[in-house]
PDB file of C-alpha atoms in Angstrom:
ATOM      1  CA  MET A   1     -24.204  -7.401  -3.453  1.00 61.00           C
ATOM      2  CA  ASN A   2     -22.687  -4.687  -1.255  1.00 77.00           C
ATOM      3  CA  GLU A   3     -21.023  -6.752   1.519  1.00 88.00           C
ATOM      4  CA  LEU A   4     -19.561  -4.762   4.353  1.00 93.00           C
ATOM      5  CA  TYR A   5     -16.345  -5.594   6.055  1.00 94.00           C
ATOM      6  CA  GLU A   6     -15.510  -4.478   9.606  1.00 93.00           C
ATOM      7  CA  SER A   7     -12.252  -4.349  11.555  1.00 94.00           C
ATOM      8  CA  ASP A   8     -12.088  -4.514  15.353  1.00 92.00           C
ATOM      9  CA  ILE A   9      -8.349  -3.614  15.359  1.00 94.00           C
ATOM     10  CA  SER A  10      -7.374  -1.415  18.311  1.00 94.00           C
ATOM     11  CA  THR A  11      -6.274   2.177  17.625  1.00 93.00           C
ATOM     12  CA  ALA A  12      -2.850   1.470  19.085  1.00 96.00           C
ATOM     13  CA  ARG A  13      -2.342  -1.557  16.795  1.00 96.00           C
ATOM     14  CA  TRP A  14      -3.688   0.371  13.795  1.00 93.00           C
ATOM     15  CA  ILE A  15      -1.111   3.141  14.445  1.00 95.00           C
ATOM     16  CA  ALA A  16       1.635   0.567  14.955  1.00 97.00           C
ATOM     17  CA  TYR A  17       0.889  -0.918  11.504  1.00 97.00           C
ATOM     18  CA  ASP A  18      -0.003   2.351   9.795  1.00 95.00           C
ATOM     19  CA  LEU A  19       3.335   4.216  10.496  1.00 97.00           C
ATOM     20  CA  PRO A  20       5.736   1.679   9.012  1.00 97.00           C
ATOM     21  CA  GLY A  21       3.273   1.008   6.135  1.00 97.00           C
ATOM     22  CA  ASN A  22       3.190   4.742   5.390  1.00 97.00           C
ATOM     23  CA  ALA A  23       7.002   4.945   5.574  1.00 98.00           C
ATOM     24  CA  GLY A  24       7.067   2.109   2.981  1.00 98.00           C
ATOM     25  CA  TRP A  25       4.840   3.605   0.374  1.00 98.00           C
ATOM     26  CA  ILE A  26       6.282   7.092   0.828  1.00 98.00           C
ATOM     27  CA  THR A  27       9.832   5.642   0.389  1.00 98.00           C
ATOM     28  CA  TRP A  28       8.779   3.895  -2.849  1.00 98.00           C
ATOM     29  CA  ILE A  29       7.086   6.957  -4.317  1.00 98.00           C
ATOM     30  CA  VAL A  30       9.918   9.343  -3.493  1.00 98.00           C
ATOM     31  CA  CYS A  31      12.570   6.943  -4.863  1.00 97.00           C
ATOM     32  CA  THR A  32      10.547   6.348  -8.032  1.00 97.00           C
ATOM     33  CA  VAL A  33      10.259  10.132  -8.621  1.00 97.00           C
ATOM     34  CA  LEU A  34      14.000  10.567  -8.036  1.00 97.00           C
ATOM     35  CA  CYS A  35      14.780   7.689 -10.402  1.00 96.00           C
ATOM     36  CA  LEU A  36      12.600   9.216 -13.125  1.00 96.00           C
ATOM     37  CA  LYS A  37      14.095  12.619 -12.531  1.00 96.00           C
ATOM     38  CA  GLU A  38      17.641  11.286 -12.788  1.00 95.00           C
ATOM     39  CA  ARG A  39      17.027   9.366 -16.041  1.00 94.00           C
ATOM     40  CA  VAL A  40      14.242   7.251 -17.527  1.00 95.00           C
ATOM     41  CA  THR A  41      15.239   3.551 -17.686  1.00 95.00           C
ATOM     42  CA  VAL A  42      13.273   0.320 -17.916  1.00 95.00           C
ATOM     43  CA  PHE A  43      13.563  -0.022 -14.117  1.00 96.00           C
ATOM     44  CA  ALA A  44      12.167   3.507 -13.468  1.00 96.00           C
ATOM     45  CA  ILE A  45       9.196   2.773 -15.810  1.00 96.00           C
ATOM     46  CA  LEU A  46       8.603  -0.640 -14.069  1.00 97.00           C
ATOM     47  CA  ALA A  47       8.697   1.165 -10.703  1.00 97.00           C
ATOM     48  CA  LEU A  48       5.659   3.250 -11.817  1.00 98.00           C
ATOM     49  CA  ILE A  49       3.354   0.172 -11.668  1.00 98.00           C
ATOM     50  CA  PRO A  50       3.704  -0.400  -7.812  1.00 98.00           C
ATOM     51  CA  ALA A  51       3.752   3.407  -7.425  1.00 98.00           C
ATOM     52  CA  ILE A  52       0.439   3.768  -9.191  1.00 98.00           C
ATOM     53  CA  LEU A  53      -1.139   0.995  -7.152  1.00 98.00           C
ATOM     54  CA  MET A  54       0.158   2.513  -3.958  1.00 98.00           C
ATOM     55  CA  LEU A  55      -1.267   5.942  -4.970  1.00 98.00           C
ATOM     56  CA  ILE A  56      -4.627   4.373  -5.745  1.00 98.00           C
ATOM     57  CA  GLY A  57      -4.636   2.733  -2.316  1.00 97.00           C
ATOM     58  CA  VAL A  58      -3.636   5.982  -0.527  1.00 97.00           C
ATOM     59  CA  ALA A  59      -6.225   8.002  -2.406  1.00 96.00           C
ATOM     60  CA  GLU A  60      -8.900   5.447  -1.437  1.00 95.00           C
ATOM     61  CA  LEU A  61      -7.929   5.412   2.207  1.00 93.00           C
ATOM     62  CA  VAL A  62      -7.984   9.282   2.303  1.00 93.00           C
ATOM     63  CA  SER A  63     -11.449   9.268   0.779  1.00 93.00           C
ATOM     64  CA  GLU A  64     -12.521   6.669   3.354  1.00 90.00           C
ATOM     65  CA  ARG A  65     -11.265   8.838   6.154  1.00 87.00           C
ATOM     66  CA  ILE A  66     -13.126  11.867   4.709  1.00 90.00           C
ATOM     67  CA  ALA A  67     -16.335   9.742   4.558  1.00 88.00           C
ATOM     68  CA  ARG A  68     -15.613   8.524   8.103  1.00 85.00           C
ATOM     69  CA  LEU A  69     -15.500   4.858   7.031  1.00 81.00           C
ATOM     70  CA  ASP A  70     -12.424   3.894   8.985  1.00 74.00           C
ATOM     71  CA  ARG A  71     -13.428   0.560  10.363  1.00 87.00           C
ATOM     72  CA  VAL A  72     -16.425  -0.514   8.222  1.00 90.00           C
ATOM     73  CA  LEU A  73     -15.858  -0.667   4.475  1.00 91.00           C
ATOM     74  CA  PRO A  74     -17.685  -2.066   1.459  1.00 92.00           C
ATOM     75  CA  ARG A  75     -15.618  -4.842  -0.160  1.00 92.00           C
ATOM     76  CA  ARG A  76     -14.793  -2.679  -3.191  1.00 93.00           C
ATOM     77  CA  ARG A  77     -13.310   0.086  -1.025  1.00 93.00           C
ATOM     78  CA  LEU A  78     -11.352  -2.446   1.065  1.00 94.00           C
ATOM     79  CA  LEU A  79      -9.764  -3.885  -2.030  1.00 94.00           C
ATOM     80  CA  ARG A  80      -9.137  -0.443  -3.599  1.00 95.00           C
ATOM     81  CA  GLY A  81      -7.503   0.837  -0.413  1.00 95.00           C
ATOM     82  CA  PHE A  82      -5.626  -1.838   1.519  1.00 96.00           C
ATOM     83  CA  GLY A  83      -5.692  -4.298  -1.300  1.00 96.00           C
ATOM     84  CA  ALA A  84      -4.052  -1.936  -3.792  1.00 98.00           C
ATOM     85  CA  LEU A  85      -1.419  -0.914  -1.189  1.00 97.00           C
ATOM     86  CA  THR A  86      -0.635  -4.555  -0.417  1.00 98.00           C
ATOM     87  CA  LEU A  87      -0.421  -5.495  -4.083  1.00 98.00           C
ATOM     88  CA  GLY A  88       1.710  -2.458  -4.815  1.00 98.00           C
ATOM     89  CA  GLY A  89       4.122  -3.524  -2.118  1.00 98.00           C
ATOM     90  CA  ILE A  90       4.148  -7.091  -3.358  1.00 98.00           C
ATOM     91  CA  LEU A  91       4.835  -6.081  -6.900  1.00 98.00           C
ATOM     92  CA  GLY A  92       7.452  -3.719  -5.610  1.00 98.00           C
ATOM     93  CA  VAL A  93       9.722  -6.392  -4.213  1.00 98.00           C
ATOM     94  CA  PRO A  94      10.577  -8.092  -7.534  1.00 98.00           C
ATOM     95  CA  THR A  95      10.761  -4.737  -9.187  1.00 97.00           C
ATOM     96  CA  ALA A  96      13.364  -3.550  -6.676  1.00 97.00           C
ATOM     97  CA  VAL A  97      15.263  -6.813  -7.222  1.00 97.00           C
ATOM     98  CA  ILE A  98      15.340  -6.073 -10.983  1.00 96.00           C
ATOM     99  CA  GLY A  99      16.811  -2.668 -10.145  1.00 96.00           C
ATOM    100  CA  LEU A 100      19.416  -4.216  -7.934  1.00 96.00           C
ATOM    101  CA  LEU A 101      20.341  -6.761 -10.583  1.00 95.00           C
ATOM    102  CA  LEU A 102      20.642  -4.026 -13.276  1.00 93.00           C
ATOM    103  CA  SER A 103      22.870  -2.036 -10.960  1.00 89.00           C
ATOM    104  CA  GLU A 104      20.963   1.126 -11.712  1.00 85.00           C
ATOM    105  CA  TYR A 105      20.511   4.158  -9.380  1.00 92.00           C
ATOM    106  CA  GLY A 106      23.013   3.001  -6.778  1.00 93.00           C
ATOM    107  CA  CYS A 107      21.404   1.755  -3.502  1.00 95.00           C
ATOM    108  CA  ARG A 108      18.052   3.343  -4.314  1.00 96.00           C
ATOM    109  CA  PRO A 109      16.474   0.033  -5.416  1.00 97.00           C
ATOM    110  CA  LEU A 110      17.496  -1.407  -2.056  1.00 97.00           C
ATOM    111  CA  TRP A 111      15.581   1.374  -0.216  1.00 98.00           C
ATOM    112  CA  MET A 112      12.638   0.850  -2.630  1.00 98.00           C
ATOM    113  CA  GLY A 113      12.646  -2.841  -1.757  1.00 98.00           C
ATOM    114  CA  ILE A 114      12.589  -2.085   1.924  1.00 98.00           C
ATOM    115  CA  GLY A 115       9.694   0.376   1.361  1.00 98.00           C
ATOM    116  CA  ALA A 116       7.819  -2.204  -0.705  1.00 98.00           C
ATOM    117  CA  VAL A 117       8.137  -4.841   1.992  1.00 98.00           C
ATOM    118  CA  LEU A 118       6.965  -2.417   4.650  1.00 98.00           C
ATOM    119  CA  CYS A 119       4.038  -1.338   2.587  1.00 98.00           C
ATOM    120  CA  ALA A 120       3.008  -4.952   1.688  1.00 98.00           C
ATOM    121  CA  VAL A 121       3.405  -6.320   5.187  1.00 98.00           C
ATOM    122  CA  PHE A 122       1.693  -3.551   7.158  1.00 97.00           C
ATOM    123  CA  ALA A 123      -1.127  -2.767   4.684  1.00 97.00           C
ATOM    124  CA  GLY A 124      -1.674  -6.526   4.455  1.00 97.00           C
ATOM    125  CA  LEU A 125      -1.845  -6.865   8.222  1.00 97.00           C
ATOM    126  CA  ILE A 126      -4.470  -4.117   8.456  1.00 96.00           C
ATOM    127  CA  CYS A 127      -6.374  -5.669   5.583  1.00 95.00           C
ATOM    128  CA  ARG A 128      -6.460  -9.059   7.302  1.00 95.00           C
ATOM    129  CA  THR A 129      -8.260  -7.522  10.280  1.00 95.00           C
ATOM    130  CA  PHE A 130     -11.360  -6.880   8.287  1.00 95.00           C
ATOM    131  CA  ARG A 131     -14.075  -9.524   8.426  1.00 94.00           C
ATOM    132  CA  LYS A 132     -17.314  -9.742   6.582  1.00 93.00           C
ATOM    133  CA  GLN A 133     -20.150  -8.450   8.696  1.00 88.00           C
ATOM    134  CA  THR A 134     -22.827 -10.903   9.508  1.00 79.00           C
ATOM    135  CA  SER A 135     -26.388  -9.750   9.675  1.00 66.00           C
ATOM    136  CA  TYR A 136     -28.465 -11.026  12.582  1.00 51.00           C
TER     137      TYR A 136
END
C-alpha cells in the first residue's frame, strides 16, 4: 500500500515555517557538535539521538527535493522527512532540560532547547498540511 500525501500549503507559508525550522535543527546540530568537541558527557551522548533523527529528516527532505517530490509524498517519505524532524525536536526538549539540570556546557542546552522547539513546531506544522490523496 503506497498511499500518497499531498500538501496545498502556499509557498509563502512554507517558507515562513521552513526558515525557523531550519534554524532549529541547525542550532541543535551545531551545539551538539560543540558539546562533543568540548568533552564527552552523558548529555552530549543523549543529544546525539535527536541530532541523528534531525539529520535523517534533513537527508530525506533533500532527497525529496532532488526527486522533485516537494508537495506530494509517499507516507514513508513523509514520516522519514518531516516526521523524523518533528520527533527529533520533540525528543530534544527533554534532552535540553537534562542538560540544563546537569549544569553542563553553560547556556548551550538552553539554545539547544530553543532549537528543538523551533524544529518540532515548524516541521510539525508543515507535516500537518499533508493529507492523504483520495482517488476519484
